[in-house]
Structures are given as structure tokens and as C-alpha cells.
Backbone as JSON Lines, residues from 0, in Angstrom:
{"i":0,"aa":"X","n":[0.83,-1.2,0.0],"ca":[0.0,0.0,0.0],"c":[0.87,1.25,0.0]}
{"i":1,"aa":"X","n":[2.1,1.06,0.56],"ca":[2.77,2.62,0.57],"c":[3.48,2.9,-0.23]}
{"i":2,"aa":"X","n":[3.98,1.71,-1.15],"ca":[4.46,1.74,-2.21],"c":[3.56,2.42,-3.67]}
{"i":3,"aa":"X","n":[2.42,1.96,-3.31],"ca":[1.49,2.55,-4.17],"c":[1.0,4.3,-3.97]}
{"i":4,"aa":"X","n":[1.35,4.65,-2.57],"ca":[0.94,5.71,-2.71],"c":[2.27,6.82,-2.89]}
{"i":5,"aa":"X","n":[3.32,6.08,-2.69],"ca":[4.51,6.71,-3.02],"c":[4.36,6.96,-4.77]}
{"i":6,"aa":"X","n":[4.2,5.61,-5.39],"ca":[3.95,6.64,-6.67],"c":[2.84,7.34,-7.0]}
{"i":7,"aa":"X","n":[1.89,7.7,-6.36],"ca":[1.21,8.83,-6.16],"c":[1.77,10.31,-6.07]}
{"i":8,"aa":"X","n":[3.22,10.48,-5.66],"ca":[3.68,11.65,-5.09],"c":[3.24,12.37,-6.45]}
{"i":9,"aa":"X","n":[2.92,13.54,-5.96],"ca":[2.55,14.76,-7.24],"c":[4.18,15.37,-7.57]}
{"i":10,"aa":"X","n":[4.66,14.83,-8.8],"ca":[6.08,15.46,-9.14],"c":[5.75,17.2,-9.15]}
{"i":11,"aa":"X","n":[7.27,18.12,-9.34],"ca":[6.77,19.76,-9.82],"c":[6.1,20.07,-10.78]}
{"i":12,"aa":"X","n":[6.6,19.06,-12.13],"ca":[5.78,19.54,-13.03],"c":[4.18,19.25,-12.92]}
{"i":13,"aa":"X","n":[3.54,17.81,-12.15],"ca":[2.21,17.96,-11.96],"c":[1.45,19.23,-11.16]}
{"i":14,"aa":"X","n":[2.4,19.58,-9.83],"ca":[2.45,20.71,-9.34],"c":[1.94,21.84,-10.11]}
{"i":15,"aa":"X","n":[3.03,22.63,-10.87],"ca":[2.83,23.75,-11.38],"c":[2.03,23.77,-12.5]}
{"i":16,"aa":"X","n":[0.98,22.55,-12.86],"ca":[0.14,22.47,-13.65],"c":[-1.38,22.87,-12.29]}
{"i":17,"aa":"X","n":[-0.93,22.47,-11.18],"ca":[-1.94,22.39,-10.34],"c":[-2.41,24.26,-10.28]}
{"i":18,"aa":"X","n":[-1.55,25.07,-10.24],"ca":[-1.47,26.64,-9.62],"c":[-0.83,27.29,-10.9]}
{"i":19,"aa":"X","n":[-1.54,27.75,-11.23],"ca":[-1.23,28.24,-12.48],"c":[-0.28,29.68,-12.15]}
{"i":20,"aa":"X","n":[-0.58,30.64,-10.95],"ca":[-0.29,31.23,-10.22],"c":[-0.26,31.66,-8.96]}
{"i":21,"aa":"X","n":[0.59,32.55,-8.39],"ca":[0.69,32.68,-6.69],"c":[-0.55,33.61,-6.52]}
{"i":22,"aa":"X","n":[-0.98,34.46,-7.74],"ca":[-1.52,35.3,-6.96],"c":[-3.61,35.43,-7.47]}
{"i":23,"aa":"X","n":[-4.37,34.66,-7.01],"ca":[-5.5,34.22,-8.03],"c":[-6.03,35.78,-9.0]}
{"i":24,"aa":"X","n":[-5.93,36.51,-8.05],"ca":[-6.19,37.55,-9.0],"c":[-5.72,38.16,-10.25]}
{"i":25,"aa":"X","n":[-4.84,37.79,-10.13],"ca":[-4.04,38.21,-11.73],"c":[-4.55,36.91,-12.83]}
{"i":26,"aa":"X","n":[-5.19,35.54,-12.12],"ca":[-5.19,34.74,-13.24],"c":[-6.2,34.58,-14.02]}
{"i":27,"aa":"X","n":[-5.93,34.97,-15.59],"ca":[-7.08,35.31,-16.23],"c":[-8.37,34.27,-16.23]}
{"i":28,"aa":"X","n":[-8.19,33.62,-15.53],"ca":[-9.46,32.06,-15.74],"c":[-10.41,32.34,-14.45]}
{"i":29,"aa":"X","n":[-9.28,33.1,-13.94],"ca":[-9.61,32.9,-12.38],"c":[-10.47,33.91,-11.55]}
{"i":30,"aa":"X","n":[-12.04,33.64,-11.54],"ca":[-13.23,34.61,-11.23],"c":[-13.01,34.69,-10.11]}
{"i":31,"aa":"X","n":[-12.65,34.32,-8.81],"ca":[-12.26,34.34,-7.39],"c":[-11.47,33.56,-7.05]}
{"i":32,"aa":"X","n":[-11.09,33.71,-5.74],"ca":[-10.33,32.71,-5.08],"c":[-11.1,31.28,-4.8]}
{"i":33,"aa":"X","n":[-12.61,31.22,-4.34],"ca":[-13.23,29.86,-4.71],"c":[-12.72,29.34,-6.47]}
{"i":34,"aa":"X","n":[-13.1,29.84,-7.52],"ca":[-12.99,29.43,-8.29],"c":[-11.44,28.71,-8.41]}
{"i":35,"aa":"X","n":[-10.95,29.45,-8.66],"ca":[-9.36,28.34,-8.72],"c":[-8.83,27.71,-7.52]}
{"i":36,"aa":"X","n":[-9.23,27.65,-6.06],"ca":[-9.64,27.17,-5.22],"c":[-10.22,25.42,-5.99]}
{"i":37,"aa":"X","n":[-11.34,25.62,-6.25],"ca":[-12.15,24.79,-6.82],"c":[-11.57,23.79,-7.86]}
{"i":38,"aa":"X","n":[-10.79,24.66,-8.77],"ca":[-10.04,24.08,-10.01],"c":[-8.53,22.68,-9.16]}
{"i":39,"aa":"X","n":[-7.8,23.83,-8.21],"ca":[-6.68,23.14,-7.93],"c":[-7.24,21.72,-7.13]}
{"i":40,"aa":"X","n":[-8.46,21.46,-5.89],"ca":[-9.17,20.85,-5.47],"c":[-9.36,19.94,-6.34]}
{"i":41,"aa":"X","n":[-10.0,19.92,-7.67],"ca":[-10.27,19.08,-8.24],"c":[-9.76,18.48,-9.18]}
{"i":42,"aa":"X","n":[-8.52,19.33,-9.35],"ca":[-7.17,18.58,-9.99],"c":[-6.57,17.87,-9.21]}
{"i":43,"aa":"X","n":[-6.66,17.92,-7.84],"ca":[-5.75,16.6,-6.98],"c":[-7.12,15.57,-6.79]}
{"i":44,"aa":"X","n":[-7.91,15.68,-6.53],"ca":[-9.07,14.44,-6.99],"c":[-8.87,13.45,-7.99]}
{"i":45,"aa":"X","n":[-8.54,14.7,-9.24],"ca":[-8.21,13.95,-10.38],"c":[-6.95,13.05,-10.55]}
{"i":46,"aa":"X","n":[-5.93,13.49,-10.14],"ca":[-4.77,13.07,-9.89],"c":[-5.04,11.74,-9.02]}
{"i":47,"aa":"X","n":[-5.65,11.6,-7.85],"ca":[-5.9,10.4,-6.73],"c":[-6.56,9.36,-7.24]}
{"i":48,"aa":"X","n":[-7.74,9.74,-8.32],"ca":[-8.85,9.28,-8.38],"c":[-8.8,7.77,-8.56]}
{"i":49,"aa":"X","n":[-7.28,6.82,-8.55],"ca":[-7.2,5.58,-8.61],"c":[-7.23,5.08,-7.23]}
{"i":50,"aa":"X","n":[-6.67,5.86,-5.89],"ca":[-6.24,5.8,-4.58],"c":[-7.5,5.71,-3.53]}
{"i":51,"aa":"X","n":[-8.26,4.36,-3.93],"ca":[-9.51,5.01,-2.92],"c":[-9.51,5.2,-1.34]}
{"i":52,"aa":"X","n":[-8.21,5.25,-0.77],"ca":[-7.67,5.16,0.42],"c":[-7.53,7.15,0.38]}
{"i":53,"aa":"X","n":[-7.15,7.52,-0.62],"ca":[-6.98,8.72,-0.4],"c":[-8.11,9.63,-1.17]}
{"i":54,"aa":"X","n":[-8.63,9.33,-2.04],"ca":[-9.73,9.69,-2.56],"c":[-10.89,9.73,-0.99]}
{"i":55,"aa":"X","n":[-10.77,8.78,-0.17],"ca":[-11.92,9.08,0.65],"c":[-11.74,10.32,1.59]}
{"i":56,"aa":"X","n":[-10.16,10.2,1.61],"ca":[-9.62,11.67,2.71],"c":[-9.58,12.73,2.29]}
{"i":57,"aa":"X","n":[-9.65,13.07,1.08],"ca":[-10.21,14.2,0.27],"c":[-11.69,14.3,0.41]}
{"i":58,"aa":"X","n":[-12.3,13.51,0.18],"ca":[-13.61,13.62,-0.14],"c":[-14.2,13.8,1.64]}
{"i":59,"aa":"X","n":[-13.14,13.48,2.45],"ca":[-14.23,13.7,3.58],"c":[-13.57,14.97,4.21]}
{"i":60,"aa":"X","n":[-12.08,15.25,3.76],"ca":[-12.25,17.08,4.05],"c":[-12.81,17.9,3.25]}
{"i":61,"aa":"X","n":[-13.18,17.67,1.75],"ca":[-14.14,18.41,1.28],"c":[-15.28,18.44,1.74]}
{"i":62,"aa":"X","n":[-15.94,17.54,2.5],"ca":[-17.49,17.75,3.4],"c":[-17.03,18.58,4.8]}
{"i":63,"aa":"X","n":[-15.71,18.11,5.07],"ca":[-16.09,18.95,6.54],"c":[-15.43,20.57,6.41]}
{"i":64,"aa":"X","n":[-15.5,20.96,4.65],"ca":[-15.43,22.36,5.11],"c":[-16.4,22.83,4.17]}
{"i":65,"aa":"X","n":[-16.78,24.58,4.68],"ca":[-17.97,25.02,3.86],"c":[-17.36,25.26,2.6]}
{"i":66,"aa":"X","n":[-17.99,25.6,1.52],"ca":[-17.62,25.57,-0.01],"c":[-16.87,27.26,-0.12]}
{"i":67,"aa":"X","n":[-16.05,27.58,0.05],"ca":[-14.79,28.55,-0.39],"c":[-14.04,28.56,0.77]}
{"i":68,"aa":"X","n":[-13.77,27.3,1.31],"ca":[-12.99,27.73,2.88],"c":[-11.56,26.72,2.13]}
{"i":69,"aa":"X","n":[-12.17,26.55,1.14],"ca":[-11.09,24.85,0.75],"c":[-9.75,25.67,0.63]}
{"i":70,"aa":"X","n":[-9.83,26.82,-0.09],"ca":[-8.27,27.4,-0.56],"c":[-7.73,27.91,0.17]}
{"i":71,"aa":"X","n":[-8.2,28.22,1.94],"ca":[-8.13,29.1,3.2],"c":[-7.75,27.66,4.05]}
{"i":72,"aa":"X","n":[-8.21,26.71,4.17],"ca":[-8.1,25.28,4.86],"c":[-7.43,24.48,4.09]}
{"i":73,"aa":"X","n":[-6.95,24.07,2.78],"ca":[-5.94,23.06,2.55],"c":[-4.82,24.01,1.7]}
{"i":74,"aa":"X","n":[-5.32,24.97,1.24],"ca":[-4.0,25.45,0.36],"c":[-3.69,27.15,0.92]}
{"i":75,"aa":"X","n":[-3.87,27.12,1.79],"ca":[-3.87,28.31,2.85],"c":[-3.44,29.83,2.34]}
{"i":76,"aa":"X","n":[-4.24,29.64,1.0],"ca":[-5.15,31.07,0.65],"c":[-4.25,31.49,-0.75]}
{"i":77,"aa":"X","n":[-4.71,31.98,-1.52],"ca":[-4.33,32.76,-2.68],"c":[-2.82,33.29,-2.35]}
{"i":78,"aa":"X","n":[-2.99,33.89,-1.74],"ca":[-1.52,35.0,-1.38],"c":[-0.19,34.25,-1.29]}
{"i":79,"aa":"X","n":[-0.7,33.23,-1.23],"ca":[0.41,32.35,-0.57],"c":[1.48,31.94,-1.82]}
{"i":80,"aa":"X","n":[2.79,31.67,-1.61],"ca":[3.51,31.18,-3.36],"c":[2.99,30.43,-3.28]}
{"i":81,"aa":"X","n":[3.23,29.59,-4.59],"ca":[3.18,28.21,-5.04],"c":[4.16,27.15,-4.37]}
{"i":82,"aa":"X","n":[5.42,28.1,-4.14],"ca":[6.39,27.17,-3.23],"c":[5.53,26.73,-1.99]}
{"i":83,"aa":"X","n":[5.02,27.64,-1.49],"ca":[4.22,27.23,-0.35],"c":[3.4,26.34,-0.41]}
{"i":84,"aa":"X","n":[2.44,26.48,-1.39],"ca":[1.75,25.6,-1.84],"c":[2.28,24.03,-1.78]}
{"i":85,"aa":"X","n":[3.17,23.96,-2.46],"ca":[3.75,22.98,-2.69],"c":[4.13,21.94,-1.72]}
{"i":86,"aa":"X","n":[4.81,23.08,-1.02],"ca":[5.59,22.31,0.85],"c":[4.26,21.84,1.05]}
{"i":87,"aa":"X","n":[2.91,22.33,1.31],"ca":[2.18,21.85,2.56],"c":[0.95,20.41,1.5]}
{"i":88,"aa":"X","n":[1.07,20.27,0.68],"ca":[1.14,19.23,0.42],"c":[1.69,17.95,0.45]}
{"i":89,"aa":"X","n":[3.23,18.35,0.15],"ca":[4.32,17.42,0.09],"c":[3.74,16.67,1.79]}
{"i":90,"aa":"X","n":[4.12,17.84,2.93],"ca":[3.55,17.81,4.18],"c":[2.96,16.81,4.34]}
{"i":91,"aa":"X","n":[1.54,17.29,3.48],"ca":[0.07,16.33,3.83],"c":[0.3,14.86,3.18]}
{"i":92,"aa":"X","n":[0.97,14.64,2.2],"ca":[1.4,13.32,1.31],"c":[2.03,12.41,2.54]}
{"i":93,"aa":"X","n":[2.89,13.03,2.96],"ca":[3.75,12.56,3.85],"c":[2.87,11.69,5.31]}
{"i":94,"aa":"X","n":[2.2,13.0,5.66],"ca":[0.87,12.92,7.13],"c":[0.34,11.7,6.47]}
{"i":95,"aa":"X","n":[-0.28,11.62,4.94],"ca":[-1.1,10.42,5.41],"c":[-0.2,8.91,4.96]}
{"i":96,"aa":"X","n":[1.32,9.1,4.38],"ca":[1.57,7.67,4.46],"c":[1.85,7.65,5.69]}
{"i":97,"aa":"X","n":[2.51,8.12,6.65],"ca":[2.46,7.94,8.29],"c":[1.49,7.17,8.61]}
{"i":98,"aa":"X","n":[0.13,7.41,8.53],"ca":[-0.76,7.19,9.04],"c":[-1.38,5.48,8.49]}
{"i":99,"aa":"X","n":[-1.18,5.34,7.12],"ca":[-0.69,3.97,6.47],"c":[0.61,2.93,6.87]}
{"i":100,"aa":"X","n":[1.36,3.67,7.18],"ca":[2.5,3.02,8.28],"c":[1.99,2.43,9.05]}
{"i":101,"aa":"X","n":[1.71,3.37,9.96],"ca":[1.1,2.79,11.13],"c":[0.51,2.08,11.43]}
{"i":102,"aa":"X","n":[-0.62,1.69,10.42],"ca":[-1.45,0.99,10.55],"c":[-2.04,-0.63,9.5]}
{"i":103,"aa":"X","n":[-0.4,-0.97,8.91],"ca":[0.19,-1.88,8.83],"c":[0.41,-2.86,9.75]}
């Protein structure tokens, strides 16, 4: 199982396909911060969508937050770089093979 989610890791280039930019307002697609909020959200769905171990941990922090809190609660807000971005995923990748460790 952790082998499998190791090749899951999102390389940079899947990354910087994820955030098109640091700053949502400048991005021309981008009607608010929900909206590309919304987009990056459902590009890592897309990305998981073989992992139903992690597909469910997405899908159950997308219920336990209200609908525009997602880019303020997992990708901790527009303003933020992309480097940032990046780290606190890597982060969260990490948090849940731990948690697959463990429970081996």
C-alpha cells in the first residue's frame, strides 16, 4: 500500500500544472479565489482518483469544510507562493503515508 501511494507523489511539473499562479487575482481564468480554489481541489481528486484510500480523505475534508474555505483550509489562501503551496502538500502526502504506516 505505501508503495502505491509513493507513486502517487505529485512530481513539480504535476504541481505547477496544479497553480497556475501565486496570486488568483491576476489569473485570467480565475473569477475568485473559490474558483481556482475549486479548479486546484479538483485537480488533486483527479490526480488520486485511482487511490480510494486517499480519494476518501479528500472527499471527507471536502465535506467537513464550507464551499470557499477549501483554498483558506488546505492550500492556505491565494496570497500564498506556489512554493508554499507545494511544501504543505508534500507535508500532507507525507501525514497520510504515516498514518498507512502505522497501521500496517
Amino acid at each position: 500500500m505505501l508503495r502505491s501511494l509513493e507513486s502517487k507523489h505529485l512530481s513539480d511539473q504535476d504541481l505547477s500544472e496544479l497553480a497556475p499562479t501565486a496570486d488568483c487575482r491576476s489569473h485570467p481564468d480565475a473569477a475568485s479565489e473559490v474558483h481556482l480554489s475549486e479548479r486546484l481541489w479538483n485537480s488533486l481528486k483527479e490526480h488520486f482518483k485511482q487511490d480510494k484510500q486517499i480519494t476518501d480523505f479528500l472527499n471527507a475534508t471536502e465535506r467537513n469544510l464550507k464551499k470557499g474555505q477549501i483554498v483558506d483550509e488546505v492550500f492556505g489562501g491565494c496570497q500564498r507562493t506556489f512554493d508554499s503551496v507545494r511544501r504543505r502538500l508534500i507535508r500532507k502526502s507525507r501525514g497520510i503515508e504515516a498514518i498507512l504506516e502505522a497501521t500496517k
